[in-house]
Each structure stands twice: as structure tokens, then as C-alpha cells.
mmCIF file of C-alpha atoms and ligand atoms in Angstrom:
data_model
loop_
_atom_site.group_PDB
_atom_site.id
_atom_site.type_symbol
_atom_site.label_atom_id
_atom_site.label_comp_id
_atom_site.label_asym_id
_atom_site.label_seq_id
_atom_site.Cartn_x
_atom_site.Cartn_y
_atom_site.Cartn_z
ATOM 1 C CA MET A 179 52.740 90.820 63.511
ATOM 2 C CA HIS A 180 50.025 89.114 65.572
ATOM 3 C CA ARG A 181 52.707 87.454 67.742
ATOM 4 C CA LEU A 182 54.298 90.780 68.763
ATOM 5 C CA ASN A 183 54.171 92.079 72.308
ATOM 6 C CA CYS A 184 54.201 95.613 73.612
ATOM 7 C CA GLY A 185 57.842 96.743 73.939
ATOM 8 C CA ASP A 186 59.260 94.302 71.337
ATOM 9 C CA ILE A 187 62.030 95.845 69.247
ATOM 10 C CA LEU A 188 61.714 95.443 65.486
ATOM 11 C CA GLU A 189 64.358 95.776 62.826
ATOM 12 C CA ILE A 190 62.944 97.735 59.889
ATOM 13 C CA GLY A 191 64.286 96.947 56.411
ATOM 14 C CA GLU A 192 64.546 99.248 53.430
ATOM 15 C CA THR A 193 61.368 100.111 51.537
ATOM 16 C CA ARG A 194 60.675 97.927 48.506
ATOM 17 C CA SER A 195 58.429 98.474 45.551
ATOM 18 C CA ALA A 196 57.615 96.060 42.776
ATOM 19 C CA PHE A 197 55.296 98.593 41.145
ATOM 20 C CA SER A 198 56.785 101.997 40.465
ATOM 21 C CA LEU A 199 57.232 104.370 37.530
ATOM 22 C CA ARG A 200 60.023 103.393 35.140
ATOM 23 C CA ASP A 201 62.986 105.774 35.016
ATOM 24 C CA GLU A 202 62.387 106.653 31.378
ATOM 25 C CA ARG A 203 59.278 108.832 30.814
ATOM 26 C CA ARG A 204 56.922 107.922 27.970
ATOM 27 C CA PRO A 205 53.308 109.068 27.496
ATOM 28 C CA CYS A 206 51.385 106.782 29.816
ATOM 29 C CA LEU A 207 47.923 105.769 30.915
ATOM 30 C CA LEU A 208 47.287 105.128 34.613
ATOM 31 C CA ILE A 209 44.354 102.812 35.356
ATOM 32 C CA SER A 210 42.969 102.122 38.821
ATOM 33 C CA ALA A 211 39.901 100.493 40.327
ATOM 34 C CA GLY A 212 38.640 100.778 43.893
ATOM 35 C CA VAL A 213 41.478 100.787 46.424
ATOM 36 C CA GLY A 214 43.877 100.180 43.524
ATOM 37 C CA ILE A 215 43.994 103.972 43.481
ATOM 38 C CA THR A 216 46.543 103.877 46.336
ATOM 39 C CA PRO A 217 49.801 103.514 44.345
ATOM 40 C CA ILE A 218 48.338 105.185 41.253
ATOM 41 C CA VAL A 219 47.603 108.476 43.010
ATOM 42 C CA SER A 220 51.288 108.762 44.021
ATOM 43 C CA MET A 221 52.310 108.136 40.417
ATOM 44 C CA ALA A 222 49.883 110.831 39.251
ATOM 45 C CA TYR A 223 51.338 113.355 41.719
ATOM 46 C CA GLN A 224 54.867 112.533 40.525
ATOM 47 C CA LEU A 225 53.994 112.782 36.821
ATOM 48 C CA ALA A 226 52.058 116.026 37.346
ATOM 49 C CA PHE A 227 54.988 117.460 39.321
ATOM 50 C CA GLU A 228 57.362 116.619 36.446
ATOM 51 C CA GLY A 229 54.963 117.976 33.822
ATOM 52 C CA ALA A 230 55.001 114.531 32.146
ATOM 53 C CA LYS A 231 52.394 113.484 29.602
ATOM 54 C CA PHE A 232 49.822 111.146 31.161
ATOM 55 C CA ARG A 233 46.150 110.308 31.482
ATOM 56 C CA TRP A 234 44.460 108.605 34.390
ATOM 57 C CA GLN A 235 41.337 106.445 34.157
ATOM 58 C CA HIS A 236 39.812 105.495 37.512
ATOM 59 C CA PHE A 237 36.894 103.064 37.931
ATOM 60 C CA ALA A 238 34.773 103.432 41.081
ATOM 61 C CA ARG A 239 31.291 102.907 42.407
ATOM 62 C CA SER A 240 29.395 106.199 42.357
ATOM 63 C CA SER A 241 28.772 106.250 46.104
ATOM 64 C CA HIS A 242 32.513 106.595 46.776
ATOM 65 C CA LEU A 243 33.303 109.391 44.356
ATOM 66 C CA SER A 244 32.696 112.536 46.357
ATOM 67 C CA ASP A 245 34.640 111.211 49.374
ATOM 68 C CA LEU A 246 37.488 110.348 47.063
ATOM 69 C CA ARG A 247 37.616 113.773 45.476
ATOM 70 C CA ASP A 248 37.605 115.502 48.868
ATOM 71 C CA ALA A 249 40.147 113.189 50.455
ATOM 72 C CA LEU A 250 42.703 113.255 47.679
ATOM 73 C CA SER A 251 42.042 116.660 46.117
ATOM 74 C CA LEU A 252 41.679 114.862 42.812
ATOM 75 C CA ALA A 253 40.476 118.077 41.222
ATOM 76 C CA ARG A 254 44.110 119.064 40.684
ATOM 77 C CA PHE A 255 44.349 116.311 38.049
ATOM 78 C CA ASP A 256 41.123 117.341 36.320
ATOM 79 C CA ALA A 257 42.780 117.770 32.934
ATOM 80 C CA ASN A 258 44.228 114.248 33.098
ATOM 81 C CA LEU A 259 41.675 112.307 35.144
ATOM 82 C CA THR A 260 38.509 110.567 34.011
ATOM 83 C CA VAL A 261 36.413 108.701 36.549
ATOM 84 C CA SER A 262 34.028 106.036 35.307
ATOM 85 C CA THR A 263 31.284 104.484 37.391
ATOM 86 C CA ASP A 264 30.611 101.842 34.748
ATOM 87 C CA ILE A 265 32.461 98.835 36.120
ATOM 88 C CA ASP A 266 30.762 96.227 33.947
ATOM 89 C CA ARG A 267 33.292 93.430 33.351
ATOM 90 C CA TYR A 268 32.780 93.503 29.580
ATOM 91 C CA ARG A 269 32.648 97.279 29.116
ATOM 92 C CA VAL A 270 35.781 98.071 31.187
ATOM 93 C CA PRO A 271 38.192 96.349 28.709
ATOM 94 C CA ALA A 272 36.344 97.983 25.789
ATOM 95 C CA LYS A 273 36.793 101.392 27.442
ATOM 96 C CA VAL A 274 40.523 100.744 27.847
ATOM 97 C CA GLU A 275 40.838 99.654 24.215
ATOM 98 C CA SER A 276 39.166 102.891 23.122
ATOM 99 C CA LEU A 277 41.672 104.920 25.196
ATOM 100 C CA LEU A 278 44.531 103.031 23.572
ATOM 101 C CA THR A 279 43.323 103.710 20.056
ATOM 102 C CA SER A 280 42.322 107.367 20.583
ATOM 103 C CA ASP A 281 44.438 110.393 19.614
ATOM 104 C CA ASN A 282 47.309 110.803 22.091
ATOM 105 C CA SER A 283 47.370 107.057 22.693
ATOM 106 C CA PRO A 284 49.863 106.107 25.432
ATOM 107 C CA ASP A 285 53.076 104.110 25.032
ATOM 108 C CA GLU A 286 52.679 102.327 28.351
ATOM 109 C CA ILE A 287 50.111 101.479 31.022
ATOM 110 C CA TYR A 288 50.244 101.206 34.806
ATOM 111 C CA VAL A 289 47.257 99.361 36.287
ATOM 112 C CA CYS A 290 46.260 98.508 39.851
ATOM 113 C CA GLY A 291 43.097 96.928 41.259
ATOM 114 C CA PRO A 292 41.560 93.544 42.023
ATOM 115 C CA ALA A 293 43.210 90.544 40.325
ATOM 116 C CA GLY A 294 40.284 89.878 37.953
ATOM 117 C CA PHE A 295 40.227 93.548 36.899
ATOM 118 C CA ILE A 296 43.963 93.506 36.178
ATOM 119 C CA SER A 297 43.719 90.307 34.130
ATOM 120 C CA ALA A 298 40.939 91.824 32.000
ATOM 121 C CA ILE A 299 42.895 95.064 31.450
ATOM 122 C CA ARG A 300 46.113 93.197 30.620
ATOM 123 C CA GLU A 301 44.303 91.034 28.097
ATOM 124 C CA ALA A 302 42.780 94.091 26.390
ATOM 125 C CA ALA A 303 45.957 96.194 26.569
ATOM 126 C CA THR A 304 48.342 93.558 25.242
ATOM 127 C CA ARG A 305 46.308 93.317 22.056
ATOM 128 C CA LEU A 306 47.592 96.830 21.295
ATOM 129 C CA LEU A 307 50.796 97.264 23.318
ATOM 130 C CA PRO A 308 53.768 94.967 23.977
ATOM 131 C CA ASN A 309 53.381 92.972 27.196
ATOM 132 C CA THR A 310 56.543 94.646 28.508
ATOM 133 C CA HIS A 311 54.824 98.069 28.381
ATOM 134 C CA VAL A 312 51.968 97.030 30.691
ATOM 135 C CA TYR A 313 52.861 97.236 34.389
ATOM 136 C CA SER A 314 50.519 96.024 37.092
ATOM 137 C CA GLU A 315 50.130 95.359 40.765
ATOM 138 C CA ALA A 316 47.453 93.058 42.147
ATOM 139 C CA PHE A 317 46.243 92.954 45.723
ATOM 140 C CA ASP A 318 45.307 89.278 45.468
ATOM 141 C CA PRO A 319 47.576 86.494 44.249
ATOM 142 C CA ILE A 320 46.686 85.728 40.634
ATOM 143 C CA GLN A 321 47.431 82.040 41.137
ATOM 144 C CA SER A 322 46.942 79.971 44.264
ATOM 145 C CA PRO A 323 49.727 77.685 45.508
ATOM 146 C CA LYS A 324 47.304 75.514 47.475
ATOM 147 C CA ASP A 325 46.115 72.025 46.549
ATOM 148 C CA SER A 326 49.142 71.286 44.394
ATOM 149 C CA LEU A 327 51.425 68.263 44.166
ATOM 150 C CA PRO A 328 53.909 67.679 47.005
ATOM 151 C CA PHE A 329 57.645 67.992 46.310
ATOM 152 C CA PHE A 330 60.934 67.536 48.164
ATOM 153 C CA VAL A 331 63.427 70.191 49.234
ATOM 154 C CA ARG A 332 67.053 69.967 50.267
ATOM 155 C CA LEU A 333 68.811 72.992 51.769
ATOM 156 C CA MET A 334 72.453 72.986 50.775
ATOM 157 C CA ARG A 335 73.946 75.254 53.454
ATOM 158 C CA THR A 336 71.944 74.038 56.447
ATOM 159 C CA ASP A 337 71.806 70.396 55.310
ATOM 160 C CA ILE A 338 68.067 70.039 56.015
ATOM 161 C CA SER A 339 65.646 68.007 53.857
ATOM 162 C CA PHE A 340 61.855 67.925 54.000
ATOM 163 C CA GLU A 341 58.699 67.423 51.982
ATOM 164 C CA VAL A 342 56.367 70.319 51.074
ATOM 165 C CA SER A 343 52.799 69.020 51.105
ATOM 166 C CA GLY A 344 50.204 69.974 48.498
ATOM 167 C CA GLN A 345 48.450 72.239 51.017
ATOM 168 C CA GLN A 346 51.577 74.102 52.159
ATOM 169 C CA THR A 347 53.589 76.907 50.607
ATOM 170 C CA LEU A 348 57.344 76.421 50.410
ATOM 171 C CA ILE A 349 57.946 79.448 52.651
ATOM 172 C CA ASP A 350 55.662 77.970 55.341
ATOM 173 C CA ALA A 351 57.464 74.621 55.094
ATOM 174 C CA LEU A 352 60.819 76.414 55.443
ATOM 175 C CA GLU A 353 59.565 78.213 58.531
ATOM 176 C CA SER A 354 58.266 74.955 60.066
ATOM 177 C CA ASN A 355 61.791 73.593 59.626
ATOM 178 C CA GLY A 356 63.319 76.573 61.431
ATOM 179 C CA VAL A 357 64.519 78.435 58.308
ATOM 180 C CA ARG A 358 63.310 82.017 57.990
ATOM 181 C CA VAL A 359 63.379 83.728 54.596
ATOM 182 C CA PRO A 360 62.709 87.511 54.429
ATOM 183 C CA SER A 361 59.194 88.090 53.110
ATOM 184 C CA SER A 362 56.596 90.794 52.738
ATOM 185 C CA CYS A 363 53.553 90.286 50.473
ATOM 186 C CA LYS A 364 53.546 86.448 50.517
ATOM 187 C CA GLN A 365 51.649 86.682 47.232
ATOM 188 C CA GLY A 366 54.467 86.621 44.685
ATOM 189 C CA ILE A 367 54.277 90.323 43.923
ATOM 190 C CA CYS A 368 57.060 92.049 45.923
ATOM 191 C CA GLY A 369 60.168 89.887 45.416
ATOM 192 C CA ALA A 370 61.293 90.138 49.072
ATOM 193 C CA CYS A 371 61.570 86.345 49.444
ATOM 194 C CA ALA A 372 63.605 85.686 46.246
ATOM 195 C CA THR A 373 65.804 82.648 46.915
ATOM 196 C CA ARG A 374 68.529 81.040 44.783
ATOM 197 C CA VAL A 375 67.865 77.574 43.419
ATOM 198 C CA ILE A 376 70.900 75.320 42.974
ATOM 199 C CA SER A 377 69.084 72.619 41.033
ATOM 200 C CA GLY A 378 65.646 71.196 40.323
ATOM 201 C CA MET A 379 62.519 72.083 38.373
ATOM 202 C CA VAL A 380 60.721 75.241 39.609
ATOM 203 C CA ILE A 381 57.067 75.983 38.850
ATOM 204 C CA HIS A 382 57.195 79.790 38.862
ATOM 205 C CA MET A 383 53.904 81.381 39.932
ATOM 206 C CA ASP A 384 55.065 84.856 40.987
ATOM 207 C CA GLU A 385 54.322 88.105 39.201
ATOM 208 C CA VAL A 386 57.594 89.835 39.996
ATOM 209 C CA LEU A 387 60.748 88.020 38.833
ATOM 210 C CA THR A 388 62.011 88.774 35.341
ATOM 211 C CA ASP A 389 62.903 85.994 32.898
ATOM 212 C CA SER A 390 66.587 86.646 33.470
ATOM 213 C CA GLU A 391 66.183 86.504 37.267
ATOM 214 C CA LYS A 392 64.446 83.139 36.852
ATOM 215 C CA ASN A 393 66.652 81.616 34.170
ATOM 216 C CA GLU A 394 70.092 83.192 34.642
ATOM 217 C CA GLU A 395 70.175 84.109 38.351
ATOM 218 C CA ASN A 396 68.125 80.969 39.207
ATOM 219 C CA LEU A 397 65.834 82.798 41.626
ATOM 220 C CA MET A 398 62.395 81.715 42.802
ATOM 221 C CA CYS A 399 59.766 83.164 45.167
ATOM 222 C CA PRO A 400 59.087 80.452 47.779
ATOM 223 C CA CYS A 401 55.993 82.275 49.070
ATOM 224 C CA ILE A 402 54.056 81.164 45.988
ATOM 225 C CA SER A 403 56.211 79.167 43.572
ATOM 226 C CA ARG A 404 56.674 75.437 43.898
ATOM 227 C CA GLY A 405 58.925 72.633 42.726
ATOM 228 C CA GLU A 406 58.581 69.349 40.943
ATOM 229 C CA GLY A 407 60.504 66.311 42.210
ATOM 230 C CA THR A 408 63.376 67.611 44.359
ATOM 231 C CA LEU A 409 64.567 71.214 44.652
ATOM 232 C CA ILE A 410 67.982 72.056 46.073
ATOM 233 C CA LEU A 411 68.069 75.589 47.506
ATOM 234 C CA ASP A 412 70.960 77.844 48.482
ATOM 235 C CA LEU A 413 69.836 78.139 52.110
HETATM 236 S S1 FES B 578 57.077 87.643 49.912
HETATM 237 FE FE1 FES B 578 56.606 88.955 48.257
HETATM 238 S S2 FES B 578 57.165 87.759 46.543
HETATM 239 FE FE2 FES B 578 57.443 86.427 48.194
#
């Protein structure tokens, strides 16, 4: 984006979302913290519109609350929404556990916020719900691809080979070798860069591909995932 000039023409792709409501409705708990409210508020509008059963727990610093209420007209969710200003790292998971064990406990959770917040909520929630019923979106990558071991890459269709250093991501190395892969988040959370692996050992670090996409469709996210030894890619 920073290399664009006034008047450049851009091709816009379809919208993508790696964090949206499942098609099947089950009683759910929405959890947000700080700017993690952004996707959650849309989910709340949708669920309220459908008359679906849900509760929404938002964590925020007190100084931001009145602005938030005015800006988003949160009052319309008053029956469903609880806002907590207690963001203590030990008490937040305990609060979530109490919501999960109360009457009307939910069957699934959608959570969005900083990476550390999401990890804490996931850990608490998966003690009481199956991992597959806890959906999350982080704004920061949960794992860093930097300072890892180097590995080699061979591109089958373009017949290019190169080494990816320990300080480089695979997608950056591809770009330096003139191969552009579609991308968006570059954090392993959107799936836009998913690329087929022909052979080699992949160290998956993304938060978006399913087990079957990794193991049966042989996909990897080169923006964050790495290889060991030599990877052969379908590029
Ligand atoms: S660009 Fe989003 S997962 Fe790779």
C-alpha cells in the first residue's frame, strides 16, 4: 500500500473472513476486549436481528465506556450485554468460567481481542467446551516466524530454488524471488495465502487452516508457516 501512487488502478478481490458466525445457530457467548469489539459487534447485530439466543461479555477500560455506548448504540443489546472493567489477567478467565457454568450456559464461544487475552480465554473455555466450539480471531500473530531455522524451497511450476533464512518469512522470500502469492493479514489468520505443498515437512504456525486442509489438501500459509529441510511447492 505504501508503494502506491495517486491514480494507480487496483484490482479488488472478494471479501474474506476467517472469523464469522457458523451457519448453524446454537446458544453462544460473544467475548471481546478493547478493539476486539469490531467483529463481535457485527455478530451481535446479526444474532439480535435473527432473535437468536446469545450473551455478550465485553472487557474495557472504564474511560472508554461512555464513548463506546454512544458510538455503537450498545444500549440496544442491554438484555444480552455485560461490560466489565475488571481486566485483571487472572480474574478474566475466572469470569468466563463462571459464565460457562451458569444457568443458560452457551454451547459455543466467539472471542476477539489481543493475542494474550484470547489465549487465556481459550485455555479457560476449553476446560468446559470442546476446542471445536471456541472460535477466535487475534489481531497479533500468536507465534512469531522470526529467528527460526533456515530451510530450502523448490517451486515446481516456475523451477526456482532458494533458501529461506531464519529471519525471513517464506512469503517474503517468495516475493524476493519474483513470485507473488495473494495475501492479506500476513499473520496466519485469514487464509488468503494458502499454498499447496507437493512434498516436504511443514511446520504449521497459522491459526486458520483445518486439519484436513493441512493433511489432505496439503495446504500451508507461507506468511507464517515454515519448512524443515526442503519444501517443494506447487508454484
Ligand atoms: S496472508 Fe493471511 S494467512 Fe497468510
